[in-house]
Amino acid sequence: MVGLLVLICAVMTFLAPSFLTYGNWYNLAQQMVFVALLAIGMTIVLITGGIDLSVGSVLGLSAGVMAYLVNQGMMFGLCLLLAVAAGAALGLVNGLVVTKLGIPDFVATLAMLGVAGGLLYLWTGGVPFTGFMIPVYDTLGGVTPLVGDLTAPILAMAVIAVVVAFIMRRTSFGRHAYGVGGNREAARLSGVDVGRVRVTAYVLSGTLAACAGVLLAGRTTAVAPTIGVGYEIQAIAAAVIGGAALAGGRGRVLGAVLGALTLTVASNVINLASVSPTWQPVAVGTILLVAVGLDRASASLSRRLGRAAPSR
């Protein structure tokens, strides 16, 4: 993936001189934040052997909660807390439906995608929430830089990535998550509370989706009924490109961030090449297909090498 990024940058430097400029990469950093946050949450769920198709709708509904509460004149810090709590609650529902009712992850989160997206559309009546931008939200959304050119969304994404990476690599939850994704039955026999680990993964995914929604609302200065549409595909693609296995047991936060950067660069290349933006979903889908294919090929090669090793 890093090699692919270097190759794209080298080619685009000659084809479009503006590609490697500070201004362009500053915009890329601003744009990748939201996909990166979703991809980090998606990676956690994938590590445990699940999948979360509802992140886009959770993002949208949490953004709607934030915009509505700010418009009602509520204290900004409380609005932020309640919006993030809404995302965590939706993630909790996903986790409980999957673990307590035994409904497959794909079906449960697909249902939540429809429910959360439908609630936002009914709530807005098809009309975007506007008028909620206040000075503090200008800063939180990145409209106004925080320090120099550094914006709050970029800083928030960096801090969250470091914290989640520490959790996944240095805490018992992280170790248990990898164990559950690698072999659920073995983890259970080892004393791991598999249900709790899976529920926690969905709560974290919902929380990060809500954080992305709050930041995106501040960035776009409006919450449209369709604000989160399509983000679930980008989140899955970024996580898989970053090395997360759809079968579970593998994935890294840094990989998710690099995967988000790869998708953002691909979209930027399309724009600089004056290609219609309608091709962007095609590019994302193609990249996802290639990433999954390479992941399967790598796993197959590893199994063959593993079987061949004893004979030597």
mmCIF file of C-alpha atoms in Angstrom:
data_model
loop_
_atom_site.group_PDB
_atom_site.id
_atom_site.type_symbol
_atom_site.label_atom_id
_atom_site.label_comp_id
_atom_site.label_asym_id
_atom_site.label_seq_id
_atom_site.Cartn_x
_atom_site.Cartn_y
_atom_site.Cartn_z
ATOM 1 C CA MET A 1 0.000 0.000 0.000
ATOM 2 C CA VAL A 2 2.817 2.393 0.830
ATOM 3 C CA GLY A 3 4.490 1.446 -2.443
ATOM 4 C CA LEU A 4 1.250 2.184 -4.287
ATOM 5 C CA LEU A 5 1.011 5.607 -2.662
ATOM 6 C CA VAL A 6 4.610 6.425 -3.596
ATOM 7 C CA LEU A 7 3.990 5.313 -7.189
ATOM 8 C CA ILE A 8 0.817 7.421 -7.466
ATOM 9 C CA CYS A 9 2.619 10.456 -6.044
ATOM 10 C CA ALA A 10 5.540 10.018 -8.443
ATOM 11 C CA VAL A 11 3.280 9.709 -11.501
ATOM 12 C CA MET A 12 0.972 12.563 -10.488
ATOM 13 C CA THR A 13 3.927 14.874 -9.819
ATOM 14 C CA PHE A 14 4.681 14.774 -13.542
ATOM 15 C CA LEU A 15 1.072 14.751 -14.767
ATOM 16 C CA ALA A 16 -0.260 17.427 -12.403
ATOM 17 C CA PRO A 17 2.377 19.721 -10.815
ATOM 18 C CA SER A 18 -0.200 20.970 -8.309
ATOM 19 C CA PHE A 19 -0.551 17.479 -6.805
ATOM 20 C CA LEU A 20 2.563 17.653 -4.640
ATOM 21 C CA THR A 21 1.961 21.185 -3.385
ATOM 22 C CA TYR A 22 1.450 22.032 0.276
ATOM 23 C CA GLY A 23 -2.062 23.357 -0.379
ATOM 24 C CA ASN A 24 -3.213 20.158 -2.063
ATOM 25 C CA TRP A 25 -1.866 17.873 0.660
ATOM 26 C CA TYR A 26 -3.278 20.141 3.340
ATOM 27 C CA ASN A 27 -6.708 19.663 1.757
ATOM 28 C CA LEU A 28 -6.109 15.911 1.522
ATOM 29 C CA ALA A 29 -5.393 15.790 5.252
ATOM 30 C CA GLN A 30 -8.583 17.712 5.944
ATOM 31 C CA GLN A 31 -10.667 15.397 3.761
ATOM 32 C CA MET A 32 -9.285 12.075 5.004
ATOM 33 C CA VAL A 33 -10.092 12.709 8.670
ATOM 34 C CA PHE A 34 -13.686 11.475 8.493
ATOM 35 C CA VAL A 35 -12.944 8.292 6.570
ATOM 36 C CA ALA A 36 -9.951 7.617 8.831
ATOM 37 C CA LEU A 37 -12.080 7.795 11.993
ATOM 38 C CA LEU A 38 -14.671 5.458 10.490
ATOM 39 C CA ALA A 39 -11.951 3.110 9.233
ATOM 40 C CA ILE A 40 -10.371 2.904 12.706
ATOM 41 C CA GLY A 41 -13.710 1.896 14.199
ATOM 42 C CA MET A 42 -14.348 -0.533 11.343
ATOM 43 C CA THR A 43 -10.913 -2.095 11.889
ATOM 44 C CA ILE A 44 -11.744 -2.794 15.540
ATOM 45 C CA VAL A 45 -14.940 -4.584 14.519
ATOM 46 C CA LEU A 46 -13.208 -6.505 11.729
ATOM 47 C CA ILE A 47 -10.479 -7.641 14.125
ATOM 48 C CA THR A 48 -13.163 -9.302 16.269
ATOM 49 C CA GLY A 49 -14.570 -11.067 13.216
ATOM 50 C CA GLY A 50 -17.575 -8.797 12.642
ATOM 51 C CA ILE A 51 -18.534 -6.002 10.272
ATOM 52 C CA ASP A 52 -20.399 -2.713 10.752
ATOM 53 C CA LEU A 53 -22.415 -1.479 7.785
ATOM 54 C CA SER A 54 -24.174 1.201 9.822
ATOM 55 C CA VAL A 55 -21.270 3.627 10.364
ATOM 56 C CA GLY A 56 -22.420 6.042 7.654
ATOM 57 C CA SER A 57 -25.940 6.315 9.065
ATOM 58 C CA VAL A 58 -24.634 6.560 12.642
ATOM 59 C CA LEU A 59 -22.369 9.376 11.471
ATOM 60 C CA GLY A 60 -25.340 11.179 9.922
ATOM 61 C CA LEU A 61 -27.722 10.771 12.864
ATOM 62 C CA SER A 62 -25.068 11.871 15.375
ATOM 63 C CA ALA A 63 -24.353 14.938 13.248
ATOM 64 C CA GLY A 64 -28.075 15.668 13.258
ATOM 65 C CA VAL A 65 -28.219 15.392 17.055
ATOM 66 C CA MET A 66 -25.304 17.808 17.358
ATOM 67 C CA ALA A 67 -26.762 20.381 14.956
ATOM 68 C CA TYR A 68 -30.227 20.233 16.507
ATOM 69 C CA LEU A 69 -29.022 20.631 20.081
ATOM 70 C CA VAL A 70 -26.750 23.553 19.193
ATOM 71 C CA ASN A 71 -29.695 25.237 17.469
ATOM 72 C CA GLN A 72 -31.701 24.774 20.676
ATOM 73 C CA GLY A 73 -29.135 26.880 22.534
ATOM 74 C CA MET A 74 -27.771 24.063 24.697
ATOM 75 C CA MET A 75 -24.254 24.334 26.107
ATOM 76 C CA PHE A 76 -21.799 23.331 23.373
ATOM 77 C CA GLY A 77 -19.869 20.840 25.500
ATOM 78 C CA LEU A 78 -23.106 19.086 26.485
ATOM 79 C CA CYS A 79 -24.220 18.976 22.840
ATOM 80 C CA LEU A 80 -20.933 17.324 21.913
ATOM 81 C CA LEU A 81 -21.222 14.790 24.717
ATOM 82 C CA LEU A 82 -24.810 13.846 23.823
ATOM 83 C CA ALA A 83 -24.025 13.520 20.110
ATOM 84 C CA VAL A 84 -21.123 11.154 20.817
ATOM 85 C CA ALA A 85 -23.273 9.274 23.347
ATOM 86 C CA ALA A 86 -25.922 8.811 20.652
ATOM 87 C CA GLY A 87 -23.380 7.118 18.396
ATOM 88 C CA ALA A 88 -22.158 4.925 21.250
ATOM 89 C CA ALA A 89 -25.763 3.943 22.040
ATOM 90 C CA LEU A 90 -26.411 2.924 18.436
ATOM 91 C CA GLY A 91 -23.217 0.883 18.518
ATOM 92 C CA LEU A 92 -24.387 -0.747 21.749
ATOM 93 C CA VAL A 93 -27.667 -1.715 20.102
ATOM 94 C CA ASN A 94 -25.731 -3.260 17.213
ATOM 95 C CA GLY A 95 -23.574 -5.257 19.608
ATOM 96 C CA LEU A 96 -26.481 -6.515 21.695
ATOM 97 C CA VAL A 97 -28.523 -7.512 18.654
ATOM 98 C CA VAL A 98 -25.563 -9.482 17.303
ATOM 99 C CA THR A 99 -24.525 -11.160 20.568
ATOM 100 C CA LYS A 100 -27.809 -11.576 22.465
ATOM 101 C CA LEU A 101 -30.204 -12.250 19.594
ATOM 102 C CA GLY A 102 -27.706 -14.145 17.483
ATOM 103 C CA ILE A 103 -28.465 -12.131 14.351
ATOM 104 C CA PRO A 104 -25.554 -12.091 11.866
ATOM 105 C CA ASP A 105 -23.438 -8.922 11.934
ATOM 106 C CA PHE A 106 -24.180 -8.162 8.301
ATOM 107 C CA VAL A 107 -27.960 -8.288 8.788
ATOM 108 C CA ALA A 108 -28.012 -6.465 12.141
ATOM 109 C CA THR A 109 -25.851 -3.549 11.029
ATOM 110 C CA LEU A 110 -27.581 -3.351 7.650
ATOM 111 C CA ALA A 111 -30.854 -2.949 9.542
ATOM 112 C CA MET A 112 -29.298 -0.211 11.682
ATOM 113 C CA LEU A 113 -28.106 1.511 8.508
ATOM 114 C CA GLY A 114 -31.733 1.749 7.384
ATOM 115 C CA VAL A 115 -33.126 2.696 10.791
ATOM 116 C CA ALA A 116 -30.610 5.450 11.610
ATOM 117 C CA GLY A 117 -30.666 6.841 8.073
ATOM 118 C CA GLY A 118 -34.466 6.790 8.008
ATOM 119 C CA LEU A 119 -34.722 8.523 11.375
ATOM 120 C CA LEU A 120 -32.475 11.347 10.195
ATOM 121 C CA TYR A 121 -34.535 11.802 7.030
ATOM 122 C CA LEU A 122 -37.810 11.840 8.980
ATOM 123 C CA TRP A 123 -36.330 14.221 11.553
ATOM 124 C CA THR A 124 -35.097 16.720 8.975
ATOM 125 C CA GLY A 125 -38.115 16.321 6.717
ATOM 126 C CA GLY A 126 -35.691 16.227 3.811
ATOM 127 C CA VAL A 127 -34.419 19.730 4.643
ATOM 128 C CA PRO A 128 -30.817 20.119 5.922
ATOM 129 C CA PHE A 129 -30.135 21.407 9.422
ATOM 130 C CA THR A 130 -28.446 24.807 9.148
ATOM 131 C CA GLY A 131 -27.758 27.826 11.332
ATOM 132 C CA PHE A 132 -25.914 25.883 14.032
ATOM 133 C CA MET A 133 -22.447 27.238 13.303
ATOM 134 C CA ILE A 134 -21.081 29.256 16.207
ATOM 135 C CA PRO A 135 -17.458 30.417 16.675
ATOM 136 C CA VAL A 136 -16.435 27.406 18.763
ATOM 137 C CA TYR A 137 -17.907 25.073 16.140
ATOM 138 C CA ASP A 138 -15.953 26.873 13.404
ATOM 139 C CA THR A 139 -12.815 25.829 15.255
ATOM 140 C CA LEU A 140 -13.963 22.284 16.017
ATOM 141 C CA GLY A 141 -15.020 21.702 12.423
ATOM 142 C CA GLY A 142 -11.753 22.991 11.003
ATOM 143 C CA VAL A 143 -13.236 26.068 9.332
ATOM 144 C CA THR A 144 -10.943 28.116 11.584
ATOM 145 C CA PRO A 145 -7.432 26.688 12.213
ATOM 146 C CA LEU A 146 -6.582 25.768 15.786
ATOM 147 C CA VAL A 147 -2.842 26.491 15.847
ATOM 148 C CA GLY A 148 -1.149 27.847 12.739
ATOM 149 C CA ASP A 149 -2.494 25.697 9.912
ATOM 150 C CA LEU A 150 -3.294 22.787 12.229
ATOM 151 C CA THR A 151 -7.036 22.214 12.519
ATOM 152 C CA ALA A 152 -9.023 20.507 15.269
ATOM 153 C CA PRO A 153 -10.205 17.580 13.065
ATOM 154 C CA ILE A 154 -6.638 16.667 12.069
ATOM 155 C CA LEU A 155 -5.461 16.882 15.674
ATOM 156 C CA ALA A 156 -8.468 14.894 16.917
ATOM 157 C CA MET A 157 -7.876 12.156 14.353
ATOM 158 C CA ALA A 158 -4.190 11.899 15.299
ATOM 159 C CA VAL A 159 -4.929 11.706 19.031
ATOM 160 C CA ILE A 160 -7.708 9.152 18.556
ATOM 161 C CA ALA A 161 -5.490 7.014 16.308
ATOM 162 C CA VAL A 162 -2.703 6.956 18.925
ATOM 163 C CA VAL A 163 -5.114 6.160 21.777
ATOM 164 C CA VAL A 164 -6.887 3.363 19.885
ATOM 165 C CA ALA A 165 -3.566 1.903 18.698
ATOM 166 C CA PHE A 166 -2.428 1.788 22.336
ATOM 167 C CA ILE A 167 -5.698 0.134 23.394
ATOM 168 C CA MET A 168 -5.463 -2.527 20.695
ATOM 169 C CA ARG A 169 -1.790 -3.321 21.310
ATOM 170 C CA ARG A 170 -1.247 -2.769 25.024
ATOM 171 C CA THR A 171 -4.492 -3.616 26.845
ATOM 172 C CA SER A 172 -6.341 -6.820 27.638
ATOM 173 C CA PHE A 173 -9.259 -5.728 25.469
ATOM 174 C CA GLY A 174 -6.992 -5.452 22.438
ATOM 175 C CA ARG A 175 -5.455 -8.867 23.031
ATOM 176 C CA HIS A 176 -8.871 -10.400 23.566
ATOM 177 C CA ALA A 177 -10.208 -8.748 20.393
ATOM 178 C CA TYR A 178 -7.475 -10.334 18.284
ATOM 179 C CA GLY A 179 -8.089 -13.648 20.026
ATOM 180 C CA VAL A 180 -11.844 -13.532 19.418
ATOM 181 C CA GLY A 181 -11.328 -12.711 15.759
ATOM 182 C CA GLY A 182 -8.670 -15.366 15.290
ATOM 183 C CA ASN A 183 -10.548 -18.224 16.957
ATOM 184 C CA ARG A 184 -13.756 -17.414 18.807
ATOM 185 C CA GLU A 185 -14.180 -20.832 20.407
ATOM 186 C CA ALA A 186 -10.577 -20.995 21.596
ATOM 187 C CA ALA A 187 -10.946 -17.523 23.096
ATOM 188 C CA ARG A 188 -14.093 -18.605 24.931
ATOM 189 C CA LEU A 189 -12.404 -21.711 26.303
ATOM 190 C CA SER A 190 -9.526 -19.512 27.490
ATOM 191 C CA GLY A 191 -11.923 -17.536 29.665
ATOM 192 C CA VAL A 192 -12.481 -14.536 27.398
ATOM 193 C CA ASP A 193 -15.966 -12.986 27.574
ATOM 194 C CA VAL A 194 -16.518 -13.118 23.809
ATOM 195 C CA GLY A 195 -19.866 -11.324 23.927
ATOM 196 C CA ARG A 196 -18.503 -8.406 25.939
ATOM 197 C CA VAL A 197 -15.531 -8.004 23.597
ATOM 198 C CA ARG A 198 -17.764 -7.948 20.515
ATOM 199 C CA VAL A 199 -20.221 -5.492 22.075
ATOM 200 C CA THR A 200 -17.347 -3.209 23.102
ATOM 201 C CA ALA A 201 -16.031 -3.264 19.528
ATOM 202 C CA TYR A 202 -19.390 -2.075 18.195
ATOM 203 C CA VAL A 203 -19.651 0.611 20.865
ATOM 204 C CA LEU A 204 -16.212 1.926 19.888
ATOM 205 C CA SER A 205 -17.184 1.867 16.221
ATOM 206 C CA GLY A 206 -20.363 3.826 16.946
ATOM 207 C CA THR A 207 -18.462 6.303 19.123
ATOM 208 C CA LEU A 208 -15.879 6.988 16.416
ATOM 209 C CA ALA A 209 -18.633 7.301 13.801
ATOM 210 C CA ALA A 210 -20.301 9.909 16.018
ATOM 211 C CA CYS A 211 -17.007 11.797 16.384
ATOM 212 C CA ALA A 212 -16.679 11.803 12.599
ATOM 213 C CA GLY A 213 -20.261 13.050 12.281
ATOM 214 C CA VAL A 214 -19.731 15.931 14.703
ATOM 215 C CA LEU A 215 -16.564 17.007 12.890
ATOM 216 C CA LEU A 216 -18.122 16.605 9.438
ATOM 217 C CA ALA A 217 -21.135 18.723 10.393
ATOM 218 C CA GLY A 218 -18.766 21.491 11.457
ATOM 219 C CA ARG A 219 -16.758 21.132 8.266
ATOM 220 C CA THR A 220 -19.743 21.244 5.888
ATOM 221 C CA THR A 221 -21.704 23.759 8.057
ATOM 222 C CA ALA A 222 -24.921 21.840 7.274
ATOM 223 C CA VAL A 223 -26.408 18.433 8.027
ATOM 224 C CA ALA A 224 -28.177 17.068 4.975
ATOM 225 C CA PRO A 225 -30.401 13.958 5.274
ATOM 226 C CA THR A 226 -27.885 12.098 3.106
ATOM 227 C CA ILE A 227 -24.727 13.312 4.878
ATOM 228 C CA GLY A 228 -23.528 9.799 5.761
ATOM 229 C CA VAL A 229 -24.493 7.951 2.586
ATOM 230 C CA GLY A 230 -21.632 5.912 1.104
ATOM 231 C CA TYR A 231 -19.245 6.326 4.019
ATOM 232 C CA GLU A 232 -19.687 2.712 5.118
ATOM 233 C CA ILE A 233 -18.161 1.476 1.844
ATOM 234 C CA GLN A 234 -15.230 3.855 2.187
ATOM 235 C CA ALA A 235 -14.686 2.752 5.795
ATOM 236 C CA ILE A 236 -14.635 -0.936 4.856
ATOM 237 C CA ALA A 237 -12.381 -0.267 1.880
ATOM 238 C CA ALA A 238 -9.914 1.774 3.948
ATOM 239 C CA ALA A 239 -9.795 -0.861 6.688
ATOM 240 C CA VAL A 240 -9.263 -3.741 4.252
ATOM 241 C CA ILE A 241 -6.677 -1.812 2.234
ATOM 242 C CA GLY A 242 -4.936 -1.148 5.543
ATOM 243 C CA GLY A 243 -4.578 -4.863 6.213
ATOM 244 C CA ALA A 244 -7.675 -5.761 8.246
ATOM 245 C CA ALA A 245 -8.898 -9.269 7.451
ATOM 246 C CA LEU A 246 -12.585 -9.790 6.720
ATOM 247 C CA ALA A 247 -12.293 -13.145 8.503
ATOM 248 C CA GLY A 248 -11.069 -11.418 11.676
ATOM 249 C CA GLY A 249 -7.957 -11.592 13.810
ATOM 250 C CA ARG A 250 -5.865 -9.095 11.848
ATOM 251 C CA GLY A 251 -5.733 -5.320 11.441
ATOM 252 C CA ARG A 252 -3.882 -2.214 12.591
ATOM 253 C CA VAL A 253 -4.877 1.365 13.288
ATOM 254 C CA LEU A 254 -1.982 2.750 11.238
ATOM 255 C CA GLY A 255 -3.116 0.603 8.327
ATOM 256 C CA ALA A 256 -6.630 2.045 8.590
ATOM 257 C CA VAL A 257 -5.262 5.600 8.481
ATOM 258 C CA LEU A 258 -3.058 4.792 5.470
ATOM 259 C CA GLY A 259 -6.028 3.123 3.798
ATOM 260 C CA ALA A 260 -8.092 6.279 4.286
ATOM 261 C CA LEU A 261 -5.238 8.319 2.829
ATOM 262 C CA THR A 262 -5.064 5.992 -0.180
ATOM 263 C CA LEU A 263 -8.774 6.466 -0.948
ATOM 264 C CA THR A 264 -8.507 10.227 -0.477
ATOM 265 C CA VAL A 265 -5.512 10.401 -2.814
ATOM 266 C CA ALA A 266 -7.399 8.313 -5.393
ATOM 267 C CA SER A 267 -10.315 10.755 -5.285
ATOM 268 C CA ASN A 268 -7.902 13.682 -5.546
ATOM 269 C CA VAL A 269 -6.267 12.130 -8.608
ATOM 270 C CA ILE A 270 -9.685 11.830 -10.249
ATOM 271 C CA ASN A 271 -10.382 15.506 -9.564
ATOM 272 C CA LEU A 272 -6.987 16.686 -10.818
ATOM 273 C CA ALA A 273 -7.395 14.581 -13.953
ATOM 274 C CA SER A 274 -10.673 16.446 -14.647
ATOM 275 C CA VAL A 275 -12.603 13.179 -14.548
ATOM 276 C CA SER A 276 -16.268 13.337 -13.500
ATOM 277 C CA PRO A 277 -16.722 12.901 -9.719
ATOM 278 C CA THR A 278 -19.274 10.193 -10.468
ATOM 279 C CA TRP A 279 -16.300 7.902 -11.102
ATOM 280 C CA GLN A 280 -15.176 8.135 -7.482
ATOM 281 C CA PRO A 281 -17.511 5.350 -6.218
ATOM 282 C CA VAL A 282 -16.272 3.205 -9.092
ATOM 283 C CA ALA A 283 -12.681 3.805 -7.998
ATOM 284 C CA VAL A 284 -13.481 2.998 -4.361
ATOM 285 C CA GLY A 285 -15.282 -0.202 -5.339
ATOM 286 C CA THR A 286 -12.442 -1.259 -7.602
ATOM 287 C CA ILE A 287 -9.825 -0.597 -4.933
ATOM 288 C CA LEU A 288 -11.897 -2.590 -2.414
ATOM 289 C CA LEU A 289 -12.215 -5.519 -4.827
ATOM 290 C CA VAL A 290 -8.484 -5.533 -5.543
ATOM 291 C CA ALA A 291 -7.661 -5.275 -1.831
ATOM 292 C CA VAL A 292 -9.907 -8.209 -0.932
ATOM 293 C CA GLY A 293 -8.456 -10.226 -3.811
ATOM 294 C CA LEU A 294 -4.910 -9.553 -2.662
ATOM 295 C CA ASP A 295 -5.871 -10.386 0.924
ATOM 296 C CA ARG A 296 -7.299 -13.743 -0.155
ATOM 297 C CA ALA A 297 -4.281 -14.478 -2.357
ATOM 298 C CA SER A 298 -1.914 -13.634 0.504
ATOM 299 C CA ALA A 299 -3.819 -15.880 2.912
ATOM 300 C CA SER A 300 -3.825 -18.728 0.385
ATOM 301 C CA LEU A 301 -0.072 -18.356 -0.191
ATOM 302 C CA SER A 302 0.582 -18.353 3.561
ATOM 303 C CA ARG A 303 -1.385 -21.596 3.980
ATOM 304 C CA ARG A 304 0.533 -23.257 1.151
ATOM 305 C CA LEU A 305 3.877 -22.201 2.585
ATOM 306 C CA GLY A 306 2.762 -23.400 6.003
ATOM 307 C CA ARG A 307 1.878 -26.844 4.625
ATOM 308 C CA ALA A 308 5.111 -27.026 2.641
ATOM 309 C CA ALA A 309 7.395 -26.072 5.555
ATOM 310 C CA PRO A 310 7.312 -29.443 7.439
ATOM 311 C CA SER A 311 8.241 -31.387 4.289
ATOM 312 C CA ARG A 312 11.483 -29.455 4.072
#
